[in-house]
Tab-separated table of C-alpha atoms in Angstrom:
chain	number	residue	atom	x	y	z
A	12	MET	CA	-2.374	30.511	3.563
A	13	ASN	CA	-4.531	32.718	5.789
A	14	TYR	CA	-5.052	32.118	9.500
A	15	PRO	CA	-8.427	30.266	9.282
A	16	ALA	CA	-6.972	27.953	6.636
A	17	LYS	CA	-3.972	27.243	8.887
A	18	ILE	CA	-6.321	26.294	11.729
A	19	LEU	CA	-8.226	23.860	9.520
A	20	PHE	CA	-4.992	22.501	8.093
A	21	GLN	CA	-3.697	21.666	11.574
A	22	ALA	CA	-7.029	20.415	12.939
A	23	LEU	CA	-8.278	18.363	9.989
A	24	ILE	CA	-5.785	17.820	7.181
A	25	LYS	CA	-2.618	17.212	9.169
A	26	SER	CA	-4.501	14.988	11.628
A	27	PHE	CA	-5.942	12.908	8.787
A	28	TYR	CA	-2.615	12.211	7.113
A	29	ARG	CA	-0.874	11.590	10.430
A	30	GLU	CA	-3.505	9.044	11.428
A	31	ASN	CA	-3.417	7.260	8.062
A	32	ALA	CA	0.296	7.611	7.268
A	33	GLY	CA	0.940	3.883	7.610
A	34	ALA	CA	-1.896	2.975	5.265
A	35	PHE	CA	-0.778	5.496	2.639
A	36	LEU	CA	2.800	4.185	2.818
A	37	PHE	CA	1.553	0.623	2.413
A	38	PHE	CA	-0.573	1.443	-0.627
A	39	PHE	CA	2.169	3.531	-2.235
A	40	THR	CA	4.585	0.629	-1.807
A	41	ILE	CA	2.088	-1.839	-3.273
A	42	LEU	CA	1.114	0.328	-6.241
A	43	PHE	CA	4.481	1.803	-7.202
A	44	LEU	CA	7.311	-0.268	-5.707
A	45	ILE	CA	6.109	-3.890	-5.792
A	46	VAL	CA	4.614	-3.900	-9.281
A	47	SER	CA	6.941	-6.298	-11.080
A	48	PRO	CA	7.478	-5.995	-14.834
A	49	ILE	CA	4.613	-7.506	-16.788
A	50	HIS	CA	5.798	-8.680	-20.184
A	51	GLN	CA	8.756	-6.257	-19.995
A	52	ALA	CA	6.576	-3.440	-18.642
A	53	GLY	CA	7.812	-1.408	-15.681
A	54	VAL	CA	5.938	0.714	-13.172
A	55	VAL	CA	5.315	3.591	-15.608
A	56	GLU	CA	4.157	1.237	-18.365
A	57	TYR	CA	1.940	-0.635	-15.906
A	58	HIS	CA	0.133	2.498	-14.742
A	59	TYR	CA	-0.086	3.814	-18.302
A	60	ALA	CA	-1.773	0.574	-19.411
A	61	LEU	CA	-4.008	0.730	-16.347
A	62	ILE	CA	-5.079	4.303	-17.164
A	63	ILE	CA	-5.784	3.370	-20.792
A	64	GLY	CA	-7.948	0.536	-19.517
A	65	ILE	CA	-9.834	2.933	-17.256
A	66	LEU	CA	-10.444	5.330	-20.138
A	67	GLU	CA	-11.497	2.643	-22.621
A	68	ASN	CA	-13.733	0.500	-20.425
A	69	SER	CA	-16.789	2.164	-18.930
A	70	TYR	CA	-17.254	-0.636	-16.362
A	71	PHE	CA	-13.695	-0.250	-15.132
A	72	LEU	CA	-14.179	3.520	-14.957
A	73	LEU	CA	-17.332	2.956	-12.896
A	74	LEU	CA	-15.367	0.709	-10.519
A	75	VAL	CA	-12.718	3.412	-10.105
A	76	PHE	CA	-15.430	6.001	-9.437
A	77	THR	CA	-16.869	3.721	-6.755
A	78	LEU	CA	-13.482	3.351	-5.066
A	79	TRP	CA	-12.965	7.119	-5.131
A	80	LEU	CA	-16.416	7.589	-3.626
A	81	LEU	CA	-15.515	5.220	-0.771
A	82	TYR	CA	-12.332	7.166	-0.126
A	83	ALA	CA	-14.270	10.458	-0.135
A	84	ARG	CA	-16.710	8.939	2.340
A	85	LYS	CA	-13.760	8.003	4.550
A	86	CYS	CA	-12.587	11.632	4.479
A	87	VAL	CA	-16.052	12.972	5.330
A	88	ALA	CA	-16.379	10.471	8.187
A	89	PHE	CA	-13.017	11.582	9.569
A	90	VAL	CA	-14.054	15.247	9.532
A	91	ALA	CA	-17.361	14.341	11.203
A	92	ASP	CA	-15.473	12.501	13.940
A	93	ILE	CA	-13.178	15.489	14.485
A	94	LEU	CA	-16.095	17.898	14.733
A	95	CYS	CA	-17.706	15.687	17.391
A	96	ARG	CA	-14.668	15.749	19.668
A	97	PRO	CA	-14.811	18.207	22.589
A	98	GLU	CA	-11.197	19.302	22.078
A	99	TYR	CA	-12.067	20.542	18.574
A	100	ALA	CA	-15.139	22.531	19.639
A	101	PHE	CA	-13.347	25.730	18.587
A	102	VAL	CA	-13.879	24.768	14.934
A	103	HIS	CA	-17.519	25.841	15.323
A	104	ILE	CA	-16.402	29.486	15.304
A	105	PHE	CA	-16.270	29.183	11.511
A	106	ASN	CA	-20.075	29.284	11.541
A	107	HIS	CA	-19.727	33.033	12.093
A	108	LEU	CA	-17.949	33.513	8.759
A	109	SER	CA	-19.825	34.300	5.568
A	110	LYS	CA	-21.179	31.370	3.539
A	111	ALA	CA	-18.794	32.069	0.668
A	112	LYS	CA	-15.742	32.115	2.922
A	113	ARG	CA	-16.853	28.947	4.720
A	114	PHE	CA	-17.309	27.220	1.379
A	115	ARG	CA	-13.835	28.247	0.184
A	116	LEU	CA	-12.201	27.082	3.426
A	117	PHE	CA	-13.882	23.688	3.483
A	118	PHE	CA	-13.390	23.235	-0.258
A	119	PHE	CA	-9.690	23.655	0.504
A	120	VAL	CA	-10.044	20.986	3.213
A	121	ALA	CA	-11.878	18.607	0.868
A	122	ALA	CA	-9.297	19.083	-1.902
A	123	CYS	CA	-6.395	18.439	0.481
A	124	LEU	CA	-8.002	15.312	1.928
A	125	LEU	CA	-8.751	14.031	-1.579
A	126	MET	CA	-5.247	14.884	-2.817
A	127	PRO	CA	-4.173	11.242	-3.534
A	128	VAL	CA	-7.269	10.801	-5.693
A	129	LEU	CA	-6.824	14.212	-7.330
A	130	LEU	CA	-3.227	13.466	-8.334
A	131	TYR	CA	-4.073	10.137	-9.955
A	132	ALA	CA	-7.159	11.653	-11.572
A	133	LEU	CA	-4.930	14.363	-13.041
A	134	LEU	CA	-2.769	11.656	-14.642
A	135	ILE	CA	-5.889	10.026	-16.079
A	136	ILE	CA	-7.097	13.354	-17.482
A	137	LEU	CA	-3.712	14.142	-19.058
A	138	VAL	CA	-3.404	10.703	-20.655
A	139	GLY	CA	-7.024	10.861	-21.804
A	140	TRP	CA	-6.477	14.234	-23.430
A	141	GLN	CA	-3.258	13.017	-25.046
A	142	ARG	CA	-4.871	9.833	-26.428
A	143	HIS	CA	-8.073	11.659	-27.486
A	144	TYR	CA	-10.374	10.073	-24.921
A	145	TYR	CA	-12.039	13.437	-24.454
A	146	PHE	CA	-15.367	12.194	-23.128
A	147	SER	CA	-13.769	9.979	-20.462
A	148	ALA	CA	-11.349	12.744	-19.475
A	149	LEU	CA	-14.182	15.251	-19.102
A	150	LEU	CA	-16.195	12.687	-17.147
A	151	VAL	CA	-13.300	12.179	-14.713
A	152	THR	CA	-12.903	15.947	-14.360
A	153	ALA	CA	-16.601	16.440	-13.629
A	154	TYR	CA	-16.684	13.547	-11.165
A	155	ILE	CA	-13.665	14.806	-9.225
A	156	LEU	CA	-15.179	18.287	-9.043
A	157	LEU	CA	-18.466	16.749	-7.876
A	158	LEU	CA	-16.664	14.792	-5.135
A	159	CYS	CA	-14.932	17.927	-3.871
A	160	VAL	CA	-18.123	19.995	-3.895
A	161	ALA	CA	-20.205	17.224	-2.289
A	162	ALA	CA	-17.597	16.703	0.438
A	163	THR	CA	-17.482	20.459	1.049
A	164	VAL	CA	-21.261	20.715	1.355
A	165	LYS	CA	-21.345	17.737	3.704
A	166	HIS	CA	-18.637	19.316	5.885
A	167	LEU	CA	-20.621	22.557	6.098
A	168	ILE	CA	-23.826	20.711	6.979
A	169	LEU	CA	-22.014	18.781	9.702
A	170	LEU	CA	-20.540	21.983	11.053
A	171	TYR	CA	-23.883	23.782	11.166
A	172	HIS	CA	-26.244	20.978	12.199
A	173	LEU	CA	-23.939	18.814	14.297
A	174	GLN	CA	-25.893	19.024	17.546
A	175	ARG	CA	-29.241	18.551	15.819
A	176	GLU	CA	-27.997	15.458	13.980
A	177	ALA	CA	-26.685	14.039	17.240
A	178	THR	CA	-30.042	14.433	19.009
A	179	LEU	CA	-32.282	13.431	16.094
A	180	PRO	CA	-30.943	10.169	14.641
A	181	LEU	CA	-32.422	8.898	11.415
A	182	LYS	CA	-35.147	6.275	11.696
A	183	LYS	CA	-34.440	3.113	9.766
A	184	ALA	CA	-37.013	0.933	8.087
A	185	ALA	CA	-37.762	-2.375	9.809
A	186	TRP	CA	-36.192	-4.489	7.052
A	187	ILE	CA	-33.022	-2.376	7.151
A	188	SER	CA	-32.776	-2.899	10.903
A	189	ARG	CA	-33.185	-6.666	10.487
A	190	LEU	CA	-30.608	-6.745	7.704
A	191	SER	CA	-28.135	-4.710	9.772
A	192	ALA	CA	-28.467	-7.231	12.603
A	193	ALA	CA	-27.514	-10.199	10.380
A	194	TYR	CA	-24.160	-11.661	11.409
A	195	PRO	CA	-22.475	-11.471	7.960
A	196	VAL	CA	-23.617	-7.855	7.598
A	197	ILE	CA	-22.096	-6.994	10.988
A	198	LEU	CA	-18.728	-8.368	9.846
A	199	ILE	CA	-18.938	-6.595	6.491
A	200	GLN	CA	-19.890	-3.350	8.242
A	201	PHE	CA	-16.772	-3.719	10.384
A	202	VAL	CA	-14.652	-3.814	7.230
A	203	ALA	CA	-16.571	-0.858	5.776
A	204	ASN	CA	-16.205	1.234	8.942
A	205	LYS	CA	-12.782	0.271	10.294
A	206	GLN	CA	-10.821	-1.265	7.415
A	207	LYS	CA	-11.870	0.943	4.488
A	208	ILE	CA	-8.378	2.080	3.557
A	209	ALA	CA	-6.912	-1.432	3.741
A	210	TRP	CA	-9.809	-2.836	1.703
A	211	LEU	CA	-9.541	-0.044	-0.843
A	212	GLY	CA	-5.791	-0.488	-1.333
A	213	ILE	CA	-6.009	-4.265	-1.648
A	214	LYS	CA	-8.807	-4.022	-4.217
A	215	ILE	CA	-7.056	-1.348	-6.281
A	216	PHE	CA	-3.887	-3.436	-6.348
A	217	THR	CA	-5.561	-6.793	-7.037
A	218	CYS	CA	-8.035	-5.576	-9.657
A	219	GLY	CA	-5.491	-3.231	-11.199
A	220	ILE	CA	-2.751	-5.821	-11.566
A	221	LEU	CA	-5.234	-8.397	-12.902
A	222	TYR	CA	-6.584	-5.962	-15.469
A	223	GLY	CA	-3.117	-4.719	-16.452
A	224	ALA	CA	-1.683	-8.231	-16.816
A	225	ALA	CA	-4.673	-9.595	-18.718
A	226	ARG	CA	-4.709	-6.710	-21.196
A	227	ASN	CA	-1.153	-7.649	-22.178
A	228	ASN	CA	-2.282	-11.261	-22.650
A	229	ILE	CA	-2.919	-11.685	-26.365
A	230	LEU	CA	-4.244	-14.784	-28.110
A	231	THR	CA	-0.963	-15.461	-29.915
A	232	ASP	CA	0.943	-15.438	-26.627
A	233	TYR	CA	-1.720	-16.503	-24.124
A	234	ASP	CA	-0.361	-17.284	-20.654
A	235	ALA	CA	-2.999	-17.680	-17.952
A	236	ALA	CA	-0.514	-19.035	-15.394
A	237	SER	CA	1.490	-15.811	-15.133
A	238	ILE	CA	-1.707	-13.754	-14.857
A	239	PHE	CA	-2.952	-16.016	-12.077
A	240	TRP	CA	0.279	-15.648	-10.120
A	241	PHE	CA	0.075	-11.849	-10.158
A	242	PHE	CA	-3.639	-11.992	-9.334
A	243	ASN	CA	-3.081	-14.500	-6.544
A	244	PHE	CA	-0.578	-12.201	-4.855
A	245	GLY	CA	-3.393	-9.702	-4.387
A	246	ILE	CA	-5.800	-12.389	-3.162
A	247	ILE	CA	-3.288	-13.382	-0.483
A	248	ALA	CA	-3.347	-9.767	0.744
A	249	ASN	CA	-7.004	-10.345	1.668
A	250	GLY	CA	-5.628	-12.418	4.532
A	251	LEU	CA	-5.029	-9.130	6.341
A	252	LEU	CA	-8.765	-8.368	6.220
A	253	VAL	CA	-9.611	-11.901	7.333
A	254	TYR	CA	-7.279	-11.605	10.313
A	255	ARG	CA	-8.789	-8.248	11.350
A	256	ILE	CA	-12.324	-9.622	11.060
A	257	ARG	CA	-11.438	-12.556	13.299
A	258	GLU	CA	-9.848	-10.194	15.828
A	259	PHE	CA	-13.066	-8.173	15.846
A	260	GLU	CA	-15.123	-11.342	16.291
A	261	GLU	CA	-13.112	-12.582	19.249
A	262	MET	CA	-13.098	-9.189	20.915
A	263	TYR	CA	-16.740	-8.161	20.505
A	264	LEU	CA	-18.763	-11.121	19.174
A	265	ALA	CA	-17.483	-14.082	21.178
A	266	PHE	CA	-20.979	-14.557	22.653
A	267	TYR	CA	-22.221	-15.658	19.223
A	268	ARG	CA	-20.416	-18.986	19.632
A	269	GLY	CA	-22.962	-19.937	22.301
A	270	ALA	CA	-25.999	-18.943	20.224
A	271	SER	CA	-28.420	-21.624	19.021
A	272	VAL	CA	-27.257	-21.530	15.409
A	273	SER	CA	-26.403	-24.695	13.478
A	274	LEU	CA	-22.822	-25.243	12.369
A	275	SER	CA	-23.849	-25.430	8.718
A	276	ARG	CA	-25.588	-22.053	8.967
A	277	ARG	CA	-22.517	-20.538	10.609
A	278	GLY	CA	-20.418	-21.908	7.773
A	279	MET	CA	-22.741	-20.356	5.191
A	280	GLN	CA	-22.500	-17.014	6.975
A	281	TYR	CA	-18.709	-17.050	6.844
A	282	ALA	CA	-18.821	-18.177	3.209
A	283	LEU	CA	-21.035	-15.174	2.427
A	284	VAL	CA	-18.558	-12.814	4.118
A	285	CYS	CA	-15.675	-14.261	2.080
A	286	PHE	CA	-17.712	-13.914	-1.108
A	287	ALA	CA	-18.512	-10.273	-0.314
A	288	LEU	CA	-14.807	-9.519	0.185
A	289	LEU	CA	-14.064	-10.727	-3.356
A	290	ILE	CA	-16.898	-9.029	-5.270
A	291	PRO	CA	-14.577	-6.417	-6.911
A	292	GLU	CA	-12.258	-9.205	-8.125
A	293	PHE	CA	-15.191	-11.170	-9.553
A	294	ILE	CA	-16.424	-8.066	-11.394
A	295	THR	CA	-12.945	-7.461	-12.840
A	296	ILE	CA	-12.692	-11.080	-14.000
A	297	GLY	CA	-16.078	-10.748	-15.695
A	298	MET	CA	-14.912	-7.613	-17.505
A	299	LEU	CA	-11.942	-9.474	-19.038
A	300	VAL	CA	-13.776	-12.380	-20.676
A	301	PRO	CA	-13.672	-13.504	-23.411
A	302	VAL	CA	-11.203	-11.139	-25.103
A	303	HIS	CA	-8.375	-11.157	-22.571
A	304	LEU	CA	-9.292	-14.189	-20.475
A	305	HIS	CA	-10.852	-17.485	-21.510
A	306	TYR	CA	-14.092	-18.479	-19.806
A	307	SER	CA	-12.526	-21.617	-18.331
A	308	ASP	CA	-9.619	-19.643	-16.877
A	309	ALA	CA	-11.978	-16.978	-15.516
A	310	ILE	CA	-13.974	-19.637	-13.662
A	311	SER	CA	-10.752	-21.202	-12.353
A	312	PHE	CA	-9.491	-17.807	-11.149
A	313	ALA	CA	-12.754	-17.123	-9.316
A	314	LEU	CA	-12.920	-20.569	-7.699
A	315	CYS	CA	-9.258	-20.540	-6.654
A	316	SER	CA	-9.470	-17.070	-5.140
A	317	TYR	CA	-12.673	-17.914	-3.269
A	318	SER	CA	-11.356	-21.245	-1.969
A	319	LEU	CA	-8.131	-19.568	-0.808
A	320	VAL	CA	-9.997	-16.896	1.174
A	321	LEU	CA	-12.223	-19.591	2.702
A	322	LEU	CA	-9.141	-21.550	3.734
A	323	MET	CA	-7.462	-18.442	5.169
A	324	TYR	CA	-10.611	-17.864	7.212
A	325	SER	CA	-10.917	-21.502	8.332
A	326	ILE	CA	-7.387	-21.841	9.685
A	327	THR	CA	-8.074	-19.039	12.164
A	328	PHE	CA	-10.286	-21.542	14.020
A	329	LEU	CA	-7.373	-23.916	14.643
A	330	ARG	CA	-5.840	-21.740	17.353
A	331	ARG	CA	-5.094	-18.108	18.158
A	332	PHE	CA	-2.430	-17.001	15.708
A	333	SER	CA	-0.262	-13.946	16.052
A	334	MET	CA	-0.121	-11.852	12.896
A	335	LYS	CA	3.382	-13.178	12.162
A	336	SER	CA	2.336	-16.825	12.560
A	337	TYR	CA	-0.782	-16.287	10.488
A	338	LEU	CA	1.188	-14.736	7.632
A	339	LYS	CA	3.539	-17.731	7.682
A	340	MET	CA	0.543	-20.025	7.219
A	341	VAL	CA	-0.740	-17.882	4.357
A	342	LEU	CA	2.664	-17.936	2.646
A	343	LEU	CA	2.714	-21.723	3.015
A	344	MET	CA	-0.604	-21.836	1.145
A	345	ALA	CA	0.940	-19.668	-1.573
A	346	CYS	CA	3.797	-22.172	-1.935
A	347	VAL	CA	1.292	-25.022	-2.282
A	348	GLN	CA	-0.542	-23.026	-4.937
A	349	PHE	CA	2.695	-22.483	-6.840
A	350	LEU	CA	3.415	-26.229	-6.857
A	351	PHE	CA	-0.075	-26.984	-8.143
A	352	LEU	CA	0.334	-24.302	-10.776
A	353	LEU	CA	3.420	-26.137	-12.035
A	354	PHE	CA	2.231	-29.734	-11.858
A	355	ALA	CA	-1.570	-29.741	-11.725
A	356	THR	CA	-4.623	-27.741	-12.679
A	357	LEU	CA	-6.276	-24.855	-10.862
A	358	THR	CA	-9.554	-26.779	-10.729
A	359	ILE	CA	-7.976	-29.528	-8.619
A	360	LEU	CA	-6.362	-26.884	-6.417
A	361	SER	CA	-9.635	-25.063	-5.755
A	362	LEU	CA	-11.439	-28.347	-4.998
A	363	LEU	CA	-8.681	-29.346	-2.572
A	364	PHE	CA	-8.795	-25.974	-0.796
A	365	PHE	CA	-12.601	-26.136	-0.538
A	366	ILE	CA	-12.439	-29.587	1.072
A	367	ILE	CA	-9.668	-28.582	3.499
A	368	ALA	CA	-11.455	-25.339	4.445
A	369	VAL	CA	-14.750	-27.108	5.195
A	370	THR	CA	-12.991	-29.886	7.129
A	371	ILE	CA	-10.995	-27.467	9.278
A	372	PHE	CA	-14.081	-25.380	9.998
A	373	MET	CA	-16.242	-28.385	10.943
A	374	ILE	CA	-13.553	-29.789	13.250
A	375	GLY	CA	-12.096	-26.614	14.686
A	376	TYR	CA	-15.026	-24.227	15.215
A	377	TYR	CA	-16.275	-25.523	18.569
A	378	ARG	CA	-12.809	-26.616	19.705
A	379	PHE	CA	-11.424	-23.115	19.252
A	380	GLU	CA	-10.817	-21.252	22.506
């Protein structure tokens, strides 16, 4: 590694992984250490089935591409933030290098930052080549190369035009400005800007485990209950996002409580936020019907997951919970779900959670301090 590469490694790559070490550890644990055997399938078998599903299903492959794009955007945003900091002003000396050398250096940076994606993509390519999914394997290869090149070009543009971009902000259309000011959009933007890694990991785990479990669910041995339990474990993880959103609200948006907005409209806004959080899960459920999941079970899964997230959101208006206390409440909900799974139907459970969520919100919103 030459001296310029060492500088970029210390300034950008090492800083990125140090800052996100906790998130990477969490996602590694979720994806590789907490994946229980599914119909006598271990971690290797689970990921092998998941990769086969990615290669066979174009919609699933598109979802994976979208998640990789979000991660690449996170990396580019991190580099942009570093370049804006006064203490890293020395990085601008790379503008004096030749274009080819700058491209090679920042391609190295992009590849290192995208390393988690590159490693899993390599597994997908190898399995695809082994199982003769040549088109999908080539598509993954081309997409990964495109991500690296696009990230590199963006880094170089940021490096060269940083001051100009800072002084000449982009003008937004009027309807975009109005949409950005909508309360649900503000909360969703918070997740997109500050909780990207957490959101990405939760969605990969939830959608991945649902898809992997359902693909092993054949008509002769159909068991929707076990699939729901694995799926529900991922839905419960969305409680982390709910808790962070409520923290953000209380810290920066507390004034909104005094705005002249009806309680029903506020409730609809929060319901829209909860729905937006679960869009990847709804898409995955839709991809599994009717071959691997019956229509009735798919509707029950969607309603139960949505009602649970609504309830997790509503209880935050009862009082100020610490993270530990909030997780205890969420685990209590999981126990209630398990009992209903044994003795009742998911439809009754979702209806009950909807009623409780609305009741708690109507009673607790204005009483919350």
